mmCIF file of C-alpha atoms in Angstrom:
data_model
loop_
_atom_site.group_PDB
_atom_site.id
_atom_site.type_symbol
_atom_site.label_atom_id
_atom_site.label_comp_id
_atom_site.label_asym_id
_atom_site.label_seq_id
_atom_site.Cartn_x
_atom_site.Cartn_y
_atom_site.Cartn_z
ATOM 1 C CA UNK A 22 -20.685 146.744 118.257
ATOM 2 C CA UNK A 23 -19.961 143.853 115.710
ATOM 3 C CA UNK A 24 -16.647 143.390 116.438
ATOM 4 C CA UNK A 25 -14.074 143.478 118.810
ATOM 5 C CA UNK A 26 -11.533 145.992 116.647
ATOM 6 C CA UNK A 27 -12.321 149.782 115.808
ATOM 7 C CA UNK A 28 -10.110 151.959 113.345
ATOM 8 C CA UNK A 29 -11.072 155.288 113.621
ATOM 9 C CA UNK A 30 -10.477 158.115 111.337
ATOM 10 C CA UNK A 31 -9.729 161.541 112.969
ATOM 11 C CA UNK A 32 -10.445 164.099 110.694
ATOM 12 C CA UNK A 33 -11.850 167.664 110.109
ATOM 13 C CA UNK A 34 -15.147 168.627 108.325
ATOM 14 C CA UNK A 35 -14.132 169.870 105.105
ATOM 15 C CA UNK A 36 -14.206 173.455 105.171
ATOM 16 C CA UNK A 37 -12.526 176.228 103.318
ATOM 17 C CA UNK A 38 -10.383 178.134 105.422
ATOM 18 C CA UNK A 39 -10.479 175.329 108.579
ATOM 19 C CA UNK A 40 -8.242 172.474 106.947
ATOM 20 C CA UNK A 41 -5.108 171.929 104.883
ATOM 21 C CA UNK A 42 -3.999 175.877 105.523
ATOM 22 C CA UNK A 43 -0.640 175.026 104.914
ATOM 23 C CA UNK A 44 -1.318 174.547 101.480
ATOM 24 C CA UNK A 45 -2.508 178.255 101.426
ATOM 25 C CA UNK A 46 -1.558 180.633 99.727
ATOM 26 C CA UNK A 47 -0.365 178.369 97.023
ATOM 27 C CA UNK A 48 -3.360 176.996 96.587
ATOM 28 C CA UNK A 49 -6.692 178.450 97.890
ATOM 29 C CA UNK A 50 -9.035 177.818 100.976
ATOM 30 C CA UNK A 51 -11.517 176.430 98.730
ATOM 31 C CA UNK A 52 -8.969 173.936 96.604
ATOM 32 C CA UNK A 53 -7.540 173.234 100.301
ATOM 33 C CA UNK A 54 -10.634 172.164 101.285
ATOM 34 C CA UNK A 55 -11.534 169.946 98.174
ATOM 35 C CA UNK A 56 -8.422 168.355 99.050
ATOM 36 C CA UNK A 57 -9.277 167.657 102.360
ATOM 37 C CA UNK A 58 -12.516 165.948 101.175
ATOM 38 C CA UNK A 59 -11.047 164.087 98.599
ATOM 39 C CA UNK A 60 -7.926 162.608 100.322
ATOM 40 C CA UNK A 61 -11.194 161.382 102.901
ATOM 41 C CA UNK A 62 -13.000 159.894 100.268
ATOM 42 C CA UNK A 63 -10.217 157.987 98.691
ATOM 43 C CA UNK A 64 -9.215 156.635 102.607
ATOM 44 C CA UNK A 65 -13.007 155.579 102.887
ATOM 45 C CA UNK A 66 -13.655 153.746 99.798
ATOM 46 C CA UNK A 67 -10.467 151.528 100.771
ATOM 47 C CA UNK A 68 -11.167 151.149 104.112
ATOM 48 C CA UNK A 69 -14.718 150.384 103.717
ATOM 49 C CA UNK A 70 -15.002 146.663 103.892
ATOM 50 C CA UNK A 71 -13.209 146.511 107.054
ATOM 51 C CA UNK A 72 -16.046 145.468 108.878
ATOM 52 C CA UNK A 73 -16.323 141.937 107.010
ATOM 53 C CA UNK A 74 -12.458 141.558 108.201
ATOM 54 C CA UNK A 75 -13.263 142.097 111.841
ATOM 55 C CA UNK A 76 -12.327 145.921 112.208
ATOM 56 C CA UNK A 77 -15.295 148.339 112.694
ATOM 57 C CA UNK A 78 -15.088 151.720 111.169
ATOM 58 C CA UNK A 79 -15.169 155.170 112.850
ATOM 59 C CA UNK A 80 -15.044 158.849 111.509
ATOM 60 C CA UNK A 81 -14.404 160.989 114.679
ATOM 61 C CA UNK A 82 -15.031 164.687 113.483
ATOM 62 C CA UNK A 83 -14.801 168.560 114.247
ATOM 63 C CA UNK A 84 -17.608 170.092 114.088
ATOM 64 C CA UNK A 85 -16.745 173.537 114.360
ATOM 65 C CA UNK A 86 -19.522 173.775 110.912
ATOM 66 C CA UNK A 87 -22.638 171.888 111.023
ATOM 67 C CA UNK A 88 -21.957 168.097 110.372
ATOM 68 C CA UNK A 89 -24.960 167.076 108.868
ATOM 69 C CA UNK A 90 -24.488 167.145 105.142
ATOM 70 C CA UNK A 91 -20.831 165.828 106.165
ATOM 71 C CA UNK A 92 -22.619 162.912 107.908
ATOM 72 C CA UNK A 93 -25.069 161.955 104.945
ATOM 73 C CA UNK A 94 -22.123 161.807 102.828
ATOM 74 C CA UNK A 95 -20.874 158.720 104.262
ATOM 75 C CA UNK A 96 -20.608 155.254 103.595
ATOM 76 C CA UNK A 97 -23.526 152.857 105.033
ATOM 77 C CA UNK A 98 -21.464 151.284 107.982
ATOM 78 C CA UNK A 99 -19.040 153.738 109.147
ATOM 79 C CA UNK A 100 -20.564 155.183 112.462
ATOM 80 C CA UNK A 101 -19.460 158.791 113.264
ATOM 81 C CA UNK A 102 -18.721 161.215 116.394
ATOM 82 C CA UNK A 103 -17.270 164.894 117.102
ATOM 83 C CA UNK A 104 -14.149 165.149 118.386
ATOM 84 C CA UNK A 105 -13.788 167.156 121.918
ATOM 85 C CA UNK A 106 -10.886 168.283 123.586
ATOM 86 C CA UNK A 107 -8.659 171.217 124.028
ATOM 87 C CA UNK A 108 -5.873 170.257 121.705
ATOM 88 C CA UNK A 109 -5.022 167.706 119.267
ATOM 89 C CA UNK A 110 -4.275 165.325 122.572
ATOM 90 C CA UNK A 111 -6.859 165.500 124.324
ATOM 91 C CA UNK A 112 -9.261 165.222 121.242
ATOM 92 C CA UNK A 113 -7.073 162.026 120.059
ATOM 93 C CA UNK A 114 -6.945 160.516 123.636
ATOM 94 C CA UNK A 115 -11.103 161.294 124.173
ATOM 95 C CA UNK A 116 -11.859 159.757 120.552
ATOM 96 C CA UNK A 117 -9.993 156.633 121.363
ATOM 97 C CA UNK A 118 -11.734 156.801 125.036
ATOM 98 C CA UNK A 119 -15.322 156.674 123.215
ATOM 99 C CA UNK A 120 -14.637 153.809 121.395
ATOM 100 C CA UNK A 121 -12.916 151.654 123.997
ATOM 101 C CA UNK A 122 -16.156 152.078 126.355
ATOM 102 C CA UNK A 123 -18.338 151.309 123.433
ATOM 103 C CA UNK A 124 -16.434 147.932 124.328
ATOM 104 C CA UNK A 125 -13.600 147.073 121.627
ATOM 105 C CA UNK A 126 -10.866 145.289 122.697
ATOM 106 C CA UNK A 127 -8.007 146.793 120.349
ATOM 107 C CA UNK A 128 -8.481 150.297 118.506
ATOM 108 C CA UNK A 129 -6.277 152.090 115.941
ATOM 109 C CA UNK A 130 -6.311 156.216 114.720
ATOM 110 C CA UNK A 131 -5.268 158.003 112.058
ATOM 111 C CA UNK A 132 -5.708 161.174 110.173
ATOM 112 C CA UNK A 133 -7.243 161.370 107.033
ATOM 113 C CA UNK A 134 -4.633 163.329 104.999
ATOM 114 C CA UNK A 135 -2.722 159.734 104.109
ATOM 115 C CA UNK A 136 -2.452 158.912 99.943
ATOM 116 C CA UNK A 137 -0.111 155.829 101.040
ATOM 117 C CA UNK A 138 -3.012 154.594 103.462
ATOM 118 C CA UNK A 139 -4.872 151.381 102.603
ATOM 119 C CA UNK A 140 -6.910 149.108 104.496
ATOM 120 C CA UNK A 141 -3.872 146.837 104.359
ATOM 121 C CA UNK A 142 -2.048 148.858 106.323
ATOM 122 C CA UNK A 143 -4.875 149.191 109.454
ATOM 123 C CA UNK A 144 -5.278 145.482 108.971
ATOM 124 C CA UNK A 145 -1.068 145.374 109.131
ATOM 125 C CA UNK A 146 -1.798 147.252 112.334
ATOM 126 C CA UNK A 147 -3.946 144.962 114.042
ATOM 127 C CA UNK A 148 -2.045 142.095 113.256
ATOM 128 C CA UNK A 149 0.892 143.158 114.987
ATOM 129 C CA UNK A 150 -0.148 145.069 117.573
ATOM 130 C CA UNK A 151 0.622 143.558 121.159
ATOM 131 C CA UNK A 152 0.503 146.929 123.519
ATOM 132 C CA UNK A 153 0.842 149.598 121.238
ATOM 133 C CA UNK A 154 1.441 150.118 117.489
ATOM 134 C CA UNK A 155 2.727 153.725 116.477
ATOM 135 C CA UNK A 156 2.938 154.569 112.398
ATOM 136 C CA UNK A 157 5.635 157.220 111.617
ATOM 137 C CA UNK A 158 4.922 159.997 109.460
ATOM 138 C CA UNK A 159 8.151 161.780 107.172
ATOM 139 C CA UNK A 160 7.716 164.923 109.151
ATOM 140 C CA UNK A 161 8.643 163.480 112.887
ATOM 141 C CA UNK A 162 5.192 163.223 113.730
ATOM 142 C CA UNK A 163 2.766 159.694 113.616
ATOM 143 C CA UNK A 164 0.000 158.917 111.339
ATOM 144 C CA UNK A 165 -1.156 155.752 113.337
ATOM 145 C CA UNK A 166 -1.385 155.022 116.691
ATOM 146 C CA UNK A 167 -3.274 151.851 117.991
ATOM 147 C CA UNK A 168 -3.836 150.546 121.374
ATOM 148 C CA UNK A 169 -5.054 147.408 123.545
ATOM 149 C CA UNK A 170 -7.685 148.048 125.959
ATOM 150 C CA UNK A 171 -5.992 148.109 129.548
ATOM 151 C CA UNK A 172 -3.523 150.350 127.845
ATOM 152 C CA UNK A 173 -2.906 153.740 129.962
ATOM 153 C CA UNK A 174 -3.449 156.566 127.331
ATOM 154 C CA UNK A 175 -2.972 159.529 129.321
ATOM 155 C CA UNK A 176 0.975 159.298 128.787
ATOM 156 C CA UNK A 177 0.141 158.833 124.696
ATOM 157 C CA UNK A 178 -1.676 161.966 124.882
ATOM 158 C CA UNK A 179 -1.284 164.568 127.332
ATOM 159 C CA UNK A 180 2.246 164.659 128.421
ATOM 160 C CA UNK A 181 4.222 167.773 127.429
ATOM 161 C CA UNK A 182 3.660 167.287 123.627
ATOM 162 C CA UNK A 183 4.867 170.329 120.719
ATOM 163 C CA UNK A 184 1.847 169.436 118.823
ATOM 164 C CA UNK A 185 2.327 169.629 114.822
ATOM 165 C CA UNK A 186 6.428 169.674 115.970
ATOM 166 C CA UNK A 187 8.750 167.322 114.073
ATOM 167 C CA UNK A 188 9.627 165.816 117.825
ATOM 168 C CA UNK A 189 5.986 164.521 118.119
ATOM 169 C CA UNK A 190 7.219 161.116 117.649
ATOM 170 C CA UNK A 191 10.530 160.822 119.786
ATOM 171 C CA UNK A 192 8.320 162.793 122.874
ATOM 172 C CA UNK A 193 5.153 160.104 122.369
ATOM 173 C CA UNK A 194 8.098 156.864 122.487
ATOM 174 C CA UNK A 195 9.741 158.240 125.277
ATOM 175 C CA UNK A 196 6.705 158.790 127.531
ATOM 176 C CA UNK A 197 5.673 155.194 126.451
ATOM 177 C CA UNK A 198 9.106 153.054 127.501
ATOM 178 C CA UNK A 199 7.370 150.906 129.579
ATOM 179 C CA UNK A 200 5.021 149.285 126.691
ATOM 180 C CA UNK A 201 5.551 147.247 123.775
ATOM 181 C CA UNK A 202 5.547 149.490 121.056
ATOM 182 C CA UNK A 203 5.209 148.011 117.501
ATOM 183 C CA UNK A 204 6.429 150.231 114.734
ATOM 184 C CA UNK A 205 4.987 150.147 111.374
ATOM 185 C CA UNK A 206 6.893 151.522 108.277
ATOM 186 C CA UNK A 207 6.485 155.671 107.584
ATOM 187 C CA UNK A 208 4.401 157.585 105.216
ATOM 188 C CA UNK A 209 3.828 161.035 104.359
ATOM 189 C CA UNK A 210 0.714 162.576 105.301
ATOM 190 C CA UNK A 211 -0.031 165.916 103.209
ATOM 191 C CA UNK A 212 -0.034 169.192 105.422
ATOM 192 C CA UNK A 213 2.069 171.149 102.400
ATOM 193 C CA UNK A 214 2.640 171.525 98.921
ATOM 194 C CA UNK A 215 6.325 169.734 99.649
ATOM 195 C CA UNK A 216 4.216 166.811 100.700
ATOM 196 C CA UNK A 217 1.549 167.066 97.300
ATOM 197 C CA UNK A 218 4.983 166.758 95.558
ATOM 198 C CA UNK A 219 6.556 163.341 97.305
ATOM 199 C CA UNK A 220 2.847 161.594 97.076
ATOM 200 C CA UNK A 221 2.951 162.606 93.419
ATOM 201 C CA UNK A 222 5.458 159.581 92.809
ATOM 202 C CA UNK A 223 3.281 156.801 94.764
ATOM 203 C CA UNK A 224 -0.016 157.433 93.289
ATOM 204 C CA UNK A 225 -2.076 153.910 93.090
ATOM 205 C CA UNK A 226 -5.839 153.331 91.708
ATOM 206 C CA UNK A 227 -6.747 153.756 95.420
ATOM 207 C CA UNK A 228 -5.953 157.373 95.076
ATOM 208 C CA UNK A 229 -8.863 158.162 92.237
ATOM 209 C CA UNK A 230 -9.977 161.679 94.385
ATOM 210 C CA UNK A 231 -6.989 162.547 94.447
ATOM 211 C CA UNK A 232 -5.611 162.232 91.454
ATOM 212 C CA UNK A 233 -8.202 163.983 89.298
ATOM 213 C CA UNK A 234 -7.809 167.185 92.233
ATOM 214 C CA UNK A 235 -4.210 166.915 90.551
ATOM 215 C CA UNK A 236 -4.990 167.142 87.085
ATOM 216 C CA UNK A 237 -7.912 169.710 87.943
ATOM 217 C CA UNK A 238 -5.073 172.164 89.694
ATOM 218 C CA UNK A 239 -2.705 171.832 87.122
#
């Protein structure tokens, strides 16, 4: 441990026919899954000086395929682990678990599927972060949650959640009344081509993966 801040990025190996099927059939498993990969890579390169700032880096993956080529294709300096858990909860809850008894004092998640993500905004995060700091995503869901250590995450996580519902969001602040809850501004994350098409108008040169998947599936 370098530092006493972790961001972690939850993600899935990218696999054709195990991530973005939402985009499927109008696009295929395989362009789904080059998506997946890509919308990772673009969220790594930007997030990968971090560490200098004070904020280790995490990649906490599924590993339903073998991780190792996955694992050798990542920066020098982001440490990795699988993901384990029944559901999205628990694996979100056990991820930010692993990191808190590696000793960090403050740790933000998010998903991987994020064009509007930059290291500004996990640094945005951090700064105003006093319990907990949620990130809203356009679909009623989250695409950032961060927590203090001392903070109780079983009610984040495993109280009676619709997982992938648009009432993730409203369910998660309710259960949480009792802590500070910073709120950051929303962004999309892409589960379907709807989504592909509101990113399309906030591309930035932080988005360089993604935009040549674009103009390679047009």
């Amino acid at each position: 441990m370098k530092n006493n801040k972790a961001y972690i990025i939850f993600t899935r190996i990218p696999t054709p026919g195990k991530c973005k099927t939402r985009l499927i059939p109008t696009y295929s498993g395989q362009e789904a899954s080059d998506l997946q990969g890509d919308l990772l890579t673009d969220l790594l390169v930007s997030v990968v000086d971090l560490p200098a700032a004070g904020i280790d880096v995490f990649v906490a993956y599924s590993d339903e395929q073998g991780p190792t080529r996955f694992l050798n294709s990542l920066p020098a300096g982001v440490q990795a682990f699988a993901q384990h858990g029944a559901n999205i909860g628990e694996r979100m809850n056990n991820a930010m678990a692993t990191v808190f008894a590696a000793g960090y004092q403050e740790v933000v998640l998010t998903g991987s599927d994020l064009p509007e993500l930059t290291a500004q905004t996990i640094r945005r995060a951090f700064a105003v972060m006093k319990e907990i700091v949620i990130g809203p995503s356009a679909d009623g869901g989250y695409y950032l949650i961060g927590a203090q250590r001392g903070v109780d995450l079983v009610p984040l996580f495993t109280n009676p959640i619709d997982w992938g519902q648009s009432t993730v969001l409203q369910s998660t602040l309710r259960a949480i009344t009792r802590h500070d809850v910073q709120l950051l501004d929303a962004q999309v994350d892409v589960d379907t081509p709807a989504d592909l098409e509101r990113v399309k108008q906030h591309l930035d040169r932080h988005n360089q993966q993604l935009q040549q998947w674009l103009t390679e599936e047009k």
